[in-house]
Amino acid sequence: EEISGLVKDSKLAESYNERARRGQVFEADLSKYDEKQKAVVQKAIDSGILNNTRRTHEFVDMVAKLSADKGVLFDFTNNENLKNSGFAVDGKFVNGYYDSKNKSIGLNIDSKKALNTVVGHEITHVLEGTELYGELQKAAFEYAKTKKDYDGRRKALESLYDAKDIDSELTADLVGEYLFDDTDFIKSL
């Protein structure tokens, strides 16, 4: 008890608390969110697959803000749910998907990719057909070429997608990755 009192507000105590929250199911106070954000936060709660860590809360908050801004609903899934729904093919799981008909994005929280990258990828698909999408695509392609990242990335996608989908998938991959991890790309925009 003495030691606990000494470290109560320390980073050490917070690390122990955070570790304990990994085993807790996601909880949130919906009254802290505006109306446009509540649906996504409720989806996070209802999924039962997200943990209750500070990092998860920050991620859900970001996704809720994007949802409100872009008018697209996010849902949360995992490899097990994807497998049960028939969405996995030959044991391969998607990182995320955009359903343009229902204006919704599914995020696989078991993705091996960073979730902010998956969000960036899927949001880029939402932007397709908008006025600025062509400029974003051009900027991403030009930047990838300067990094000598374009040809190899494009070739890798050729075996996965139809020719008509390669440009949009490459754009989404590049923007999803560069937007969160490359300050030079952001400056170039």
Short mmCIF file of N, CA and C in Angstrom, two decimals:
data_model
loop_
_atom_site.label_atom_id
_atom_site.label_comp_id
_atom_site.label_asym_id
_atom_site.label_seq_id
_atom_site.Cartn_x
_atom_site.Cartn_y
_atom_site.Cartn_z
N GLU A 1 0.83 -1.20 0.00
CA GLU A 1 0.00 0.00 0.00
C GLU A 1 0.87 1.26 0.00
N GLU A 2 1.97 1.22 0.74
CA GLU A 2 2.88 2.36 0.78
C GLU A 2 3.46 2.64 -0.60
N ILE A 3 3.94 1.61 -1.26
CA ILE A 3 4.53 1.75 -2.59
C ILE A 3 3.46 2.18 -3.58
N SER A 4 2.29 1.58 -3.48
CA SER A 4 1.19 1.93 -4.37
C SER A 4 0.87 3.42 -4.28
N GLY A 5 0.89 3.96 -3.07
CA GLY A 5 0.65 5.39 -2.89
C GLY A 5 1.73 6.25 -3.50
N LEU A 6 2.96 5.78 -3.48
CA LEU A 6 4.08 6.54 -4.03
C LEU A 6 4.06 6.59 -5.56
N VAL A 7 3.62 5.52 -6.18
CA VAL A 7 3.65 5.45 -7.64
C VAL A 7 2.29 5.70 -8.27
N LYS A 8 1.31 6.06 -7.47
CA LYS A 8 -0.08 6.20 -7.91
C LYS A 8 -0.24 6.96 -9.23
N ASP A 9 0.38 8.10 -9.38
CA ASP A 9 0.21 8.91 -10.58
C ASP A 9 1.43 8.86 -11.50
N SER A 10 2.19 7.79 -11.43
CA SER A 10 3.42 7.70 -12.21
C SER A 10 3.18 6.95 -13.52
N LYS A 11 4.18 7.01 -14.39
CA LYS A 11 4.13 6.25 -15.64
C LYS A 11 4.14 4.76 -15.37
N LEU A 12 4.81 4.36 -14.29
CA LEU A 12 4.84 2.94 -13.92
C LEU A 12 3.43 2.45 -13.60
N ALA A 13 2.72 3.21 -12.80
CA ALA A 13 1.34 2.83 -12.45
C ALA A 13 0.47 2.80 -13.70
N GLU A 14 0.65 3.79 -14.57
CA GLU A 14 -0.15 3.83 -15.80
C GLU A 14 0.15 2.63 -16.69
N SER A 15 1.41 2.20 -16.74
CA SER A 15 1.73 1.03 -17.57
C SER A 15 1.05 -0.23 -17.04
N TYR A 16 0.97 -0.37 -15.73
CA TYR A 16 0.25 -1.51 -15.15
C TYR A 16 -1.24 -1.42 -15.44
N ASN A 17 -1.78 -0.21 -15.31
CA ASN A 17 -3.21 -0.02 -15.59
C ASN A 17 -3.52 -0.31 -17.06
N GLU A 18 -2.64 0.15 -17.93
CA GLU A 18 -2.83 -0.07 -19.36
C GLU A 18 -2.78 -1.57 -19.69
N ARG A 19 -1.89 -2.26 -19.05
CA ARG A 19 -1.79 -3.71 -19.26
C ARG A 19 -3.08 -4.40 -18.83
N ALA A 20 -3.64 -3.98 -17.71
CA ALA A 20 -4.90 -4.56 -17.23
C ALA A 20 -6.04 -4.24 -18.20
N ARG A 21 -6.02 -3.03 -18.81
CA ARG A 21 -7.10 -2.64 -19.73
C ARG A 21 -7.07 -3.44 -21.03
N ARG A 22 -5.91 -4.04 -21.35
CA ARG A 22 -5.84 -4.88 -22.56
C ARG A 22 -6.82 -6.04 -22.47
N GLY A 23 -7.08 -6.51 -21.27
CA GLY A 23 -7.99 -7.63 -21.07
C GLY A 23 -9.43 -7.22 -20.85
N GLN A 24 -9.70 -5.92 -20.89
CA GLN A 24 -11.06 -5.42 -20.70
C GLN A 24 -11.68 -5.09 -22.05
N VAL A 25 -12.97 -5.30 -22.16
CA VAL A 25 -13.69 -4.97 -23.39
C VAL A 25 -13.90 -3.45 -23.44
N PHE A 26 -13.84 -2.91 -24.63
CA PHE A 26 -13.97 -1.48 -24.88
C PHE A 26 -15.25 -0.92 -24.27
N GLU A 27 -15.09 0.17 -23.54
CA GLU A 27 -16.22 0.90 -22.96
C GLU A 27 -16.04 2.38 -23.30
N ALA A 28 -17.15 3.08 -23.44
CA ALA A 28 -17.06 4.52 -23.70
C ALA A 28 -18.33 5.19 -23.23
N ASP A 29 -18.20 6.43 -22.83
CA ASP A 29 -19.33 7.26 -22.42
C ASP A 29 -19.82 8.00 -23.66
N LEU A 30 -20.95 7.57 -24.21
CA LEU A 30 -21.47 8.15 -25.45
C LEU A 30 -21.83 9.63 -25.31
N SER A 31 -22.09 10.07 -24.09
CA SER A 31 -22.47 11.48 -23.90
C SER A 31 -21.30 12.43 -24.21
N LYS A 32 -20.10 11.90 -24.33
CA LYS A 32 -18.92 12.73 -24.64
C LYS A 32 -18.73 12.94 -26.14
N TYR A 33 -19.59 12.35 -26.95
CA TYR A 33 -19.45 12.43 -28.40
C TYR A 33 -20.64 13.17 -29.00
N ASP A 34 -20.38 13.84 -30.14
CA ASP A 34 -21.50 14.49 -30.81
C ASP A 34 -22.31 13.43 -31.56
N GLU A 35 -23.46 13.83 -32.03
CA GLU A 35 -24.41 12.88 -32.64
C GLU A 35 -23.82 12.13 -33.82
N LYS A 36 -23.02 12.79 -34.64
CA LYS A 36 -22.44 12.14 -35.83
C LYS A 36 -21.40 11.10 -35.46
N GLN A 37 -20.79 11.23 -34.28
CA GLN A 37 -19.73 10.31 -33.86
C GLN A 37 -20.26 9.12 -33.07
N LYS A 38 -21.42 9.25 -32.47
CA LYS A 38 -21.94 8.22 -31.57
C LYS A 38 -22.11 6.86 -32.23
N ALA A 39 -22.54 6.83 -33.49
CA ALA A 39 -22.80 5.55 -34.16
C ALA A 39 -21.53 4.71 -34.24
N VAL A 40 -20.41 5.34 -34.55
CA VAL A 40 -19.15 4.60 -34.67
C VAL A 40 -18.69 4.12 -33.30
N VAL A 41 -18.80 4.96 -32.31
CA VAL A 41 -18.39 4.57 -30.96
C VAL A 41 -19.27 3.42 -30.48
N GLN A 42 -20.56 3.48 -30.79
CA GLN A 42 -21.46 2.39 -30.41
C GLN A 42 -21.07 1.09 -31.13
N LYS A 43 -20.68 1.20 -32.39
CA LYS A 43 -20.20 0.02 -33.14
C LYS A 43 -18.96 -0.57 -32.46
N ALA A 44 -18.07 0.28 -31.99
CA ALA A 44 -16.86 -0.18 -31.30
C ALA A 44 -17.24 -0.92 -30.02
N ILE A 45 -18.20 -0.37 -29.28
CA ILE A 45 -18.66 -1.02 -28.06
C ILE A 45 -19.32 -2.36 -28.39
N ASP A 46 -20.22 -2.34 -29.36
CA ASP A 46 -20.99 -3.55 -29.71
C ASP A 46 -20.12 -4.65 -30.31
N SER A 47 -18.99 -4.29 -30.89
CA SER A 47 -18.15 -5.31 -31.54
C SER A 47 -17.67 -6.35 -30.53
N GLY A 48 -17.40 -5.91 -29.31
CA GLY A 48 -16.92 -6.82 -28.28
C GLY A 48 -15.51 -7.34 -28.53
N ILE A 49 -14.83 -6.80 -29.54
CA ILE A 49 -13.51 -7.31 -29.90
C ILE A 49 -12.39 -6.30 -29.64
N LEU A 50 -12.76 -5.07 -29.30
CA LEU A 50 -11.75 -4.06 -29.02
C LEU A 50 -11.44 -4.06 -27.53
N ASN A 51 -10.18 -3.77 -27.19
CA ASN A 51 -9.83 -3.67 -25.77
C ASN A 51 -10.06 -2.25 -25.28
N ASN A 52 -9.82 -2.03 -24.02
CA ASN A 52 -10.17 -0.76 -23.38
C ASN A 52 -8.95 0.12 -23.10
N THR A 53 -7.88 -0.07 -23.87
CA THR A 53 -6.66 0.70 -23.63
C THR A 53 -6.82 2.15 -24.10
N ARG A 54 -5.96 2.99 -23.61
CA ARG A 54 -5.94 4.39 -24.02
C ARG A 54 -5.72 4.49 -25.53
N ARG A 55 -4.83 3.65 -26.03
CA ARG A 55 -4.53 3.66 -27.47
C ARG A 55 -5.76 3.30 -28.30
N THR A 56 -6.54 2.34 -27.85
CA THR A 56 -7.76 1.97 -28.56
C THR A 56 -8.76 3.12 -28.52
N HIS A 57 -8.87 3.78 -27.38
CA HIS A 57 -9.77 4.93 -27.28
C HIS A 57 -9.36 6.04 -28.24
N GLU A 58 -8.06 6.31 -28.33
CA GLU A 58 -7.57 7.32 -29.26
C GLU A 58 -7.90 6.94 -30.70
N PHE A 59 -7.74 5.66 -31.03
CA PHE A 59 -8.04 5.18 -32.37
C PHE A 59 -9.53 5.33 -32.68
N VAL A 60 -10.38 4.89 -31.77
CA VAL A 60 -11.83 4.98 -31.98
C VAL A 60 -12.25 6.45 -32.09
N ASP A 61 -11.67 7.32 -31.28
CA ASP A 61 -11.97 8.75 -31.37
C ASP A 61 -11.62 9.30 -32.75
N MET A 62 -10.44 8.92 -33.28
CA MET A 62 -10.03 9.39 -34.59
C MET A 62 -11.00 8.89 -35.66
N VAL A 63 -11.36 7.61 -35.59
CA VAL A 63 -12.27 7.02 -36.57
C VAL A 63 -13.65 7.68 -36.48
N ALA A 64 -14.11 7.97 -35.27
CA ALA A 64 -15.41 8.62 -35.10
C ALA A 64 -15.40 10.01 -35.73
N LYS A 65 -14.30 10.74 -35.58
CA LYS A 65 -14.20 12.07 -36.18
C LYS A 65 -14.19 11.98 -37.70
N LEU A 66 -13.45 11.02 -38.23
CA LEU A 66 -13.43 10.81 -39.68
C LEU A 66 -14.82 10.44 -40.20
N SER A 67 -15.49 9.60 -39.46
CA SER A 67 -16.83 9.18 -39.84
C SER A 67 -17.77 10.38 -39.93
N ALA A 68 -17.72 11.23 -38.92
CA ALA A 68 -18.57 12.42 -38.89
C ALA A 68 -18.22 13.36 -40.03
N ASP A 69 -16.93 13.50 -40.31
CA ASP A 69 -16.48 14.41 -41.35
C ASP A 69 -16.82 13.93 -42.75
N LYS A 70 -16.65 12.64 -42.99
CA LYS A 70 -16.83 12.09 -44.34
C LYS A 70 -18.19 11.44 -44.56
N GLY A 71 -19.00 11.33 -43.52
CA GLY A 71 -20.33 10.74 -43.67
C GLY A 71 -20.30 9.26 -44.01
N VAL A 72 -19.31 8.57 -43.49
CA VAL A 72 -19.18 7.14 -43.73
C VAL A 72 -19.13 6.44 -42.37
N LEU A 73 -19.82 5.32 -42.26
CA LEU A 73 -19.87 4.59 -41.00
C LEU A 73 -18.75 3.56 -40.96
N PHE A 74 -18.08 3.45 -39.82
CA PHE A 74 -17.03 2.46 -39.64
C PHE A 74 -17.56 1.32 -38.79
N ASP A 75 -17.09 0.13 -39.09
CA ASP A 75 -17.42 -1.05 -38.29
C ASP A 75 -16.11 -1.76 -37.99
N PHE A 76 -16.13 -2.55 -36.94
CA PHE A 76 -14.92 -3.23 -36.48
C PHE A 76 -15.14 -4.74 -36.54
N THR A 77 -14.15 -5.43 -37.09
CA THR A 77 -14.23 -6.87 -37.20
C THR A 77 -12.85 -7.44 -36.88
N ASN A 78 -12.76 -8.77 -36.92
CA ASN A 78 -11.46 -9.42 -36.70
C ASN A 78 -11.38 -10.63 -37.62
N ASN A 79 -10.25 -11.33 -37.60
CA ASN A 79 -10.06 -12.47 -38.49
C ASN A 79 -11.12 -13.55 -38.28
N GLU A 80 -11.46 -13.80 -37.03
CA GLU A 80 -12.45 -14.84 -36.74
C GLU A 80 -13.81 -14.49 -37.35
N ASN A 81 -14.25 -13.25 -37.18
CA ASN A 81 -15.52 -12.83 -37.76
C ASN A 81 -15.48 -12.87 -39.28
N LEU A 82 -14.35 -12.47 -39.85
CA LEU A 82 -14.22 -12.52 -41.31
C LEU A 82 -14.29 -13.95 -41.82
N LYS A 83 -13.64 -14.85 -41.10
CA LYS A 83 -13.65 -16.26 -41.49
C LYS A 83 -15.08 -16.82 -41.43
N ASN A 84 -15.79 -16.51 -40.35
CA ASN A 84 -17.16 -16.99 -40.18
C ASN A 84 -18.12 -16.40 -41.20
N SER A 85 -17.82 -15.20 -41.69
CA SER A 85 -18.71 -14.55 -42.67
C SER A 85 -18.39 -14.99 -44.10
N GLY A 86 -17.31 -15.76 -44.28
CA GLY A 86 -16.92 -16.19 -45.62
C GLY A 86 -16.10 -15.14 -46.34
N PHE A 87 -15.68 -14.10 -45.65
CA PHE A 87 -14.93 -13.01 -46.27
C PHE A 87 -13.45 -13.35 -46.45
N ALA A 88 -12.96 -14.35 -45.74
CA ALA A 88 -11.56 -14.76 -45.87
C ALA A 88 -11.45 -15.81 -46.98
N VAL A 89 -10.41 -15.70 -47.78
CA VAL A 89 -10.20 -16.64 -48.88
C VAL A 89 -8.87 -17.35 -48.65
N ASP A 90 -8.92 -18.67 -48.62
CA ASP A 90 -7.71 -19.47 -48.44
C ASP A 90 -6.88 -19.02 -47.24
N GLY A 91 -7.55 -18.71 -46.15
CA GLY A 91 -6.85 -18.31 -44.94
C GLY A 91 -6.24 -16.92 -45.00
N LYS A 92 -6.53 -16.16 -46.05
CA LYS A 92 -6.03 -14.79 -46.18
C LYS A 92 -7.14 -13.83 -45.79
N PHE A 93 -6.78 -12.86 -44.97
CA PHE A 93 -7.76 -11.93 -44.45
C PHE A 93 -7.50 -10.53 -44.98
N VAL A 94 -8.59 -9.80 -45.20
CA VAL A 94 -8.45 -8.41 -45.65
C VAL A 94 -8.13 -7.53 -44.45
N ASN A 95 -7.47 -6.43 -44.72
CA ASN A 95 -7.15 -5.46 -43.68
C ASN A 95 -8.35 -4.56 -43.39
N GLY A 96 -9.10 -4.31 -44.44
CA GLY A 96 -10.29 -3.47 -44.34
C GLY A 96 -11.01 -3.51 -45.66
N TYR A 97 -12.19 -2.93 -45.70
CA TYR A 97 -12.93 -2.88 -46.95
C TYR A 97 -13.89 -1.69 -46.93
N TYR A 98 -14.17 -1.17 -48.13
CA TYR A 98 -15.11 -0.07 -48.28
C TYR A 98 -16.31 -0.58 -49.04
N ASP A 99 -17.47 -0.41 -48.47
CA ASP A 99 -18.74 -0.77 -49.11
C ASP A 99 -19.37 0.52 -49.60
N SER A 100 -19.19 0.83 -50.89
CA SER A 100 -19.66 2.10 -51.44
C SER A 100 -21.19 2.18 -51.45
N LYS A 101 -21.84 1.04 -51.57
CA LYS A 101 -23.31 1.02 -51.59
C LYS A 101 -23.88 1.50 -50.25
N ASN A 102 -23.31 1.03 -49.16
CA ASN A 102 -23.80 1.39 -47.83
C ASN A 102 -22.98 2.49 -47.17
N LYS A 103 -21.98 3.03 -47.90
CA LYS A 103 -21.09 4.06 -47.36
C LYS A 103 -20.57 3.66 -45.98
N SER A 104 -19.94 2.48 -45.95
CA SER A 104 -19.37 2.01 -44.69
C SER A 104 -17.99 1.39 -44.93
N ILE A 105 -17.19 1.43 -43.89
CA ILE A 105 -15.85 0.88 -43.93
C ILE A 105 -15.73 -0.14 -42.81
N GLY A 106 -15.23 -1.32 -43.16
CA GLY A 106 -14.95 -2.35 -42.16
C GLY A 106 -13.47 -2.37 -41.89
N LEU A 107 -13.11 -2.38 -40.62
CA LEU A 107 -11.70 -2.42 -40.21
C LEU A 107 -11.41 -3.72 -39.49
N ASN A 108 -10.43 -4.46 -39.98
CA ASN A 108 -10.01 -5.70 -39.35
C ASN A 108 -8.98 -5.36 -38.28
N ILE A 109 -9.37 -5.45 -37.02
CA ILE A 109 -8.45 -5.07 -35.95
C ILE A 109 -7.30 -6.06 -35.79
N ASP A 110 -7.39 -7.21 -36.45
CA ASP A 110 -6.30 -8.19 -36.42
C ASP A 110 -5.32 -7.98 -37.58
N SER A 111 -5.51 -6.92 -38.35
CA SER A 111 -4.64 -6.65 -39.49
C SER A 111 -3.19 -6.57 -39.05
N LYS A 112 -2.32 -7.06 -39.90
CA LYS A 112 -0.89 -6.96 -39.62
C LYS A 112 -0.37 -5.56 -39.95
N LYS A 113 -1.17 -4.79 -40.69
CA LYS A 113 -0.81 -3.41 -41.00
C LYS A 113 -1.26 -2.51 -39.85
N ALA A 114 -0.60 -1.38 -39.70
CA ALA A 114 -1.02 -0.40 -38.71
C ALA A 114 -2.44 0.06 -39.05
N LEU A 115 -3.31 0.11 -38.06
CA LEU A 115 -4.71 0.43 -38.32
C LEU A 115 -4.91 1.82 -38.89
N ASN A 116 -4.07 2.79 -38.52
CA ASN A 116 -4.23 4.12 -39.12
C ASN A 116 -3.93 4.07 -40.62
N THR A 117 -3.03 3.18 -41.04
CA THR A 117 -2.74 3.00 -42.46
C THR A 117 -3.93 2.39 -43.17
N VAL A 118 -4.59 1.44 -42.53
CA VAL A 118 -5.79 0.81 -43.10
C VAL A 118 -6.89 1.86 -43.23
N VAL A 119 -7.06 2.67 -42.21
CA VAL A 119 -8.07 3.73 -42.26
C VAL A 119 -7.76 4.68 -43.42
N GLY A 120 -6.50 5.10 -43.54
CA GLY A 120 -6.10 5.99 -44.63
C GLY A 120 -6.38 5.38 -45.99
N HIS A 121 -6.10 4.09 -46.14
CA HIS A 121 -6.36 3.38 -47.38
C HIS A 121 -7.85 3.41 -47.72
N GLU A 122 -8.68 3.02 -46.76
CA GLU A 122 -10.11 2.93 -47.02
C GLU A 122 -10.76 4.30 -47.22
N ILE A 123 -10.31 5.31 -46.49
CA ILE A 123 -10.84 6.67 -46.67
C ILE A 123 -10.50 7.18 -48.06
N THR A 124 -9.34 6.79 -48.58
CA THR A 124 -8.96 7.19 -49.93
C THR A 124 -9.97 6.64 -50.94
N HIS A 125 -10.47 5.42 -50.71
CA HIS A 125 -11.52 4.88 -51.60
C HIS A 125 -12.79 5.71 -51.52
N VAL A 126 -13.10 6.24 -50.34
CA VAL A 126 -14.27 7.10 -50.18
C VAL A 126 -14.14 8.34 -51.05
N LEU A 127 -12.91 8.82 -51.21
CA LEU A 127 -12.68 10.05 -51.97
C LEU A 127 -12.76 9.86 -53.48
N GLU A 128 -12.72 8.61 -53.94
CA GLU A 128 -12.77 8.36 -55.39
C GLU A 128 -14.01 9.02 -55.99
N GLY A 129 -13.80 9.66 -57.12
CA GLY A 129 -14.91 10.32 -57.79
C GLY A 129 -15.12 11.76 -57.33
N THR A 130 -14.39 12.19 -56.31
CA THR A 130 -14.52 13.58 -55.87
C THR A 130 -13.63 14.47 -56.73
N GLU A 131 -13.81 15.74 -56.62
CA GLU A 131 -13.08 16.71 -57.43
C GLU A 131 -11.57 16.64 -57.24
N LEU A 132 -11.13 16.44 -56.02
CA LEU A 132 -9.70 16.47 -55.73
C LEU A 132 -9.00 15.11 -55.78
N TYR A 133 -9.77 14.04 -56.01
CA TYR A 133 -9.16 12.71 -56.00
C TYR A 133 -8.06 12.58 -57.06
N GLY A 134 -8.29 13.09 -58.25
CA GLY A 134 -7.29 13.01 -59.33
C GLY A 134 -5.99 13.69 -58.94
N GLU A 135 -6.09 14.84 -58.28
CA GLU A 135 -4.90 15.55 -57.84
C GLU A 135 -4.17 14.77 -56.74
N LEU A 136 -4.93 14.17 -55.83
CA LEU A 136 -4.34 13.36 -54.77
C LEU A 136 -3.61 12.15 -55.37
N GLN A 137 -4.24 11.50 -56.34
CA GLN A 137 -3.64 10.35 -56.99
C GLN A 137 -2.34 10.75 -57.69
N LYS A 138 -2.39 11.85 -58.41
CA LYS A 138 -1.20 12.34 -59.13
C LYS A 138 -0.08 12.65 -58.14
N ALA A 139 -0.41 13.32 -57.05
CA ALA A 139 0.60 13.68 -56.04
C ALA A 139 1.21 12.42 -55.41
N ALA A 140 0.38 11.43 -55.11
CA ALA A 140 0.86 10.19 -54.50
C ALA A 140 1.77 9.43 -55.47
N PHE A 141 1.37 9.35 -56.74
CA PHE A 141 2.17 8.64 -57.73
C PHE A 141 3.51 9.35 -57.95
N GLU A 142 3.48 10.67 -58.07
CA GLU A 142 4.72 11.42 -58.28
C GLU A 142 5.66 11.26 -57.09
N TYR A 143 5.11 11.34 -55.91
CA TYR A 143 5.94 11.20 -54.71
C TYR A 143 6.53 9.79 -54.63
N ALA A 144 5.73 8.78 -54.94
CA ALA A 144 6.21 7.39 -54.90
C ALA A 144 7.33 7.19 -55.92
N LYS A 145 7.22 7.84 -57.06
CA LYS A 145 8.26 7.73 -58.08
C LYS A 145 9.56 8.36 -57.61
N THR A 146 9.47 9.48 -56.89
CA THR A 146 10.70 10.10 -56.38
C THR A 146 11.36 9.23 -55.33
N LYS A 147 10.58 8.44 -54.64
CA LYS A 147 11.12 7.52 -53.62
C LYS A 147 11.51 6.17 -54.22
N LYS A 148 11.29 6.04 -55.53
CA LYS A 148 11.52 4.77 -56.25
C LYS A 148 10.67 3.65 -55.63
N ASP A 149 9.46 4.01 -55.27
CA ASP A 149 8.52 3.12 -54.60
C ASP A 149 7.36 2.74 -55.53
N TYR A 150 7.26 3.42 -56.66
CA TYR A 150 6.09 3.27 -57.52
C TYR A 150 6.07 1.95 -58.29
N ASP A 151 7.11 1.66 -59.04
CA ASP A 151 7.10 0.48 -59.92
C ASP A 151 6.92 -0.83 -59.17
N GLY A 152 7.66 -1.01 -58.10
CA GLY A 152 7.57 -2.25 -57.32
C GLY A 152 6.20 -2.41 -56.69
N ARG A 153 5.63 -1.33 -56.16
CA ARG A 153 4.31 -1.39 -55.54
C ARG A 153 3.24 -1.72 -56.58
N ARG A 154 3.35 -1.10 -57.75
CA ARG A 154 2.38 -1.34 -58.81
C ARG A 154 2.45 -2.79 -59.28
N LYS A 155 3.65 -3.28 -59.46
CA LYS A 155 3.83 -4.67 -59.92
C LYS A 155 3.24 -5.66 -58.92
N ALA A 156 3.42 -5.40 -57.64
CA ALA A 156 2.89 -6.28 -56.60
C ALA A 156 1.37 -6.35 -56.65
N LEU A 157 0.73 -5.26 -57.03
CA LEU A 157 -0.74 -5.23 -57.08
C LEU A 157 -1.30 -5.89 -58.34
N GLU A 158 -0.49 -6.01 -59.37
CA GLU A 158 -0.96 -6.58 -60.64
C GLU A 158 -1.45 -8.01 -60.48
N SER A 159 -0.87 -8.75 -59.57
CA SER A 159 -1.30 -10.14 -59.39
C SER A 159 -2.54 -10.25 -58.49
N LEU A 160 -2.88 -9.17 -57.81
CA LEU A 160 -4.01 -9.20 -56.88
C LEU A 160 -5.30 -8.60 -57.43
N TYR A 161 -5.18 -7.64 -58.36
CA TYR A 161 -6.35 -6.89 -58.80
C TYR A 161 -6.47 -6.88 -60.32
N ASP A 162 -7.70 -6.61 -60.77
CA ASP A 162 -7.94 -6.40 -62.20
C ASP A 162 -7.23 -5.12 -62.62
N ALA A 163 -6.92 -5.02 -63.89
CA ALA A 163 -6.20 -3.85 -64.40
C ALA A 163 -6.93 -2.55 -64.07
N LYS A 164 -8.26 -2.57 -64.09
CA LYS A 164 -9.02 -1.34 -63.84
C LYS A 164 -8.96 -0.90 -62.37
N ASP A 165 -8.65 -1.81 -61.46
CA ASP A 165 -8.61 -1.49 -60.04
C ASP A 165 -7.22 -1.14 -59.51
N ILE A 166 -6.19 -1.41 -60.31
CA ILE A 166 -4.82 -1.24 -59.82
C ILE A 166 -4.53 0.21 -59.42
N ASP A 167 -4.91 1.18 -60.25
CA ASP A 167 -4.62 2.58 -59.93
C ASP A 167 -5.28 3.01 -58.63
N SER A 168 -6.54 2.63 -58.44
CA SER A 168 -7.23 3.05 -57.20
C SER A 168 -6.64 2.34 -55.98
N GLU A 169 -6.28 1.08 -56.12
CA GLU A 169 -5.67 0.36 -54.99
C GLU A 169 -4.27 0.89 -54.67
N LEU A 170 -3.52 1.21 -55.71
CA LEU A 170 -2.19 1.77 -55.50
C LEU A 170 -2.29 3.14 -54.83
N THR A 171 -3.21 3.95 -55.30
CA THR A 171 -3.42 5.26 -54.69
C THR A 171 -3.78 5.11 -53.21
N ALA A 172 -4.72 4.22 -52.91
CA ALA A 172 -5.15 4.00 -51.53
C ALA A 172 -4.00 3.49 -50.66
N ASP A 173 -3.21 2.57 -51.20
CA ASP A 173 -2.06 2.05 -50.45
C ASP A 173 -1.06 3.16 -50.14
N LEU A 174 -0.72 3.93 -51.16
CA LEU A 174 0.29 4.98 -50.98
C LEU A 174 -0.19 6.06 -50.03
N VAL A 175 -1.41 6.54 -50.23
CA VAL A 175 -1.94 7.59 -49.36
C VAL A 175 -2.08 7.06 -47.94
N GLY A 176 -2.60 5.86 -47.79
CA GLY A 176 -2.77 5.29 -46.46
C GLY A 176 -1.46 5.20 -45.71
N GLU A 177 -0.42 4.84 -46.40
CA GLU A 177 0.90 4.71 -45.77
C GLU A 177 1.57 6.06 -45.57
N TYR A 178 1.63 6.87 -46.63
CA TYR A 178 2.35 8.13 -46.55
C TYR A 178 1.67 9.16 -45.65
N LEU A 179 0.36 9.14 -45.61
CA LEU A 179 -0.38 10.16 -44.86
C LEU A 179 -0.04 10.16 -43.38
N PHE A 180 0.21 9.00 -42.81
CA PHE A 180 0.48 8.91 -41.39
C PHE A 180 1.96 8.74 -41.06
N ASP A 181 2.76 8.36 -42.03
CA ASP A 181 4.14 8.00 -41.72
C ASP A 181 5.20 8.82 -42.45
N ASP A 182 4.81 9.76 -43.28
CA ASP A 182 5.80 10.44 -44.10
C ASP A 182 5.53 11.94 -44.13
N THR A 183 6.25 12.68 -43.30
CA THR A 183 6.03 14.13 -43.23
C THR A 183 6.39 14.82 -44.54
N ASP A 184 7.34 14.29 -45.29
CA ASP A 184 7.69 14.89 -46.58
C ASP A 184 6.53 14.81 -47.56
N PHE A 185 5.79 13.70 -47.52
CA PHE A 185 4.61 13.57 -48.38
C PHE A 185 3.57 14.62 -48.01
N ILE A 186 3.34 14.77 -46.73
CA ILE A 186 2.34 15.75 -46.27
C ILE A 186 2.76 17.15 -46.69
N LYS A 187 4.03 17.47 -46.56
CA LYS A 187 4.53 18.78 -47.00
C LYS A 187 4.34 18.96 -48.51
N SER A 188 4.53 17.87 -49.26
CA SER A 188 4.38 17.97 -50.71
C SER A 188 2.92 18.21 -51.11
N LEU A 189 2.00 17.75 -50.29
CA LEU A 189 0.58 18.01 -50.58
C LEU A 189 0.27 19.49 -50.41
#
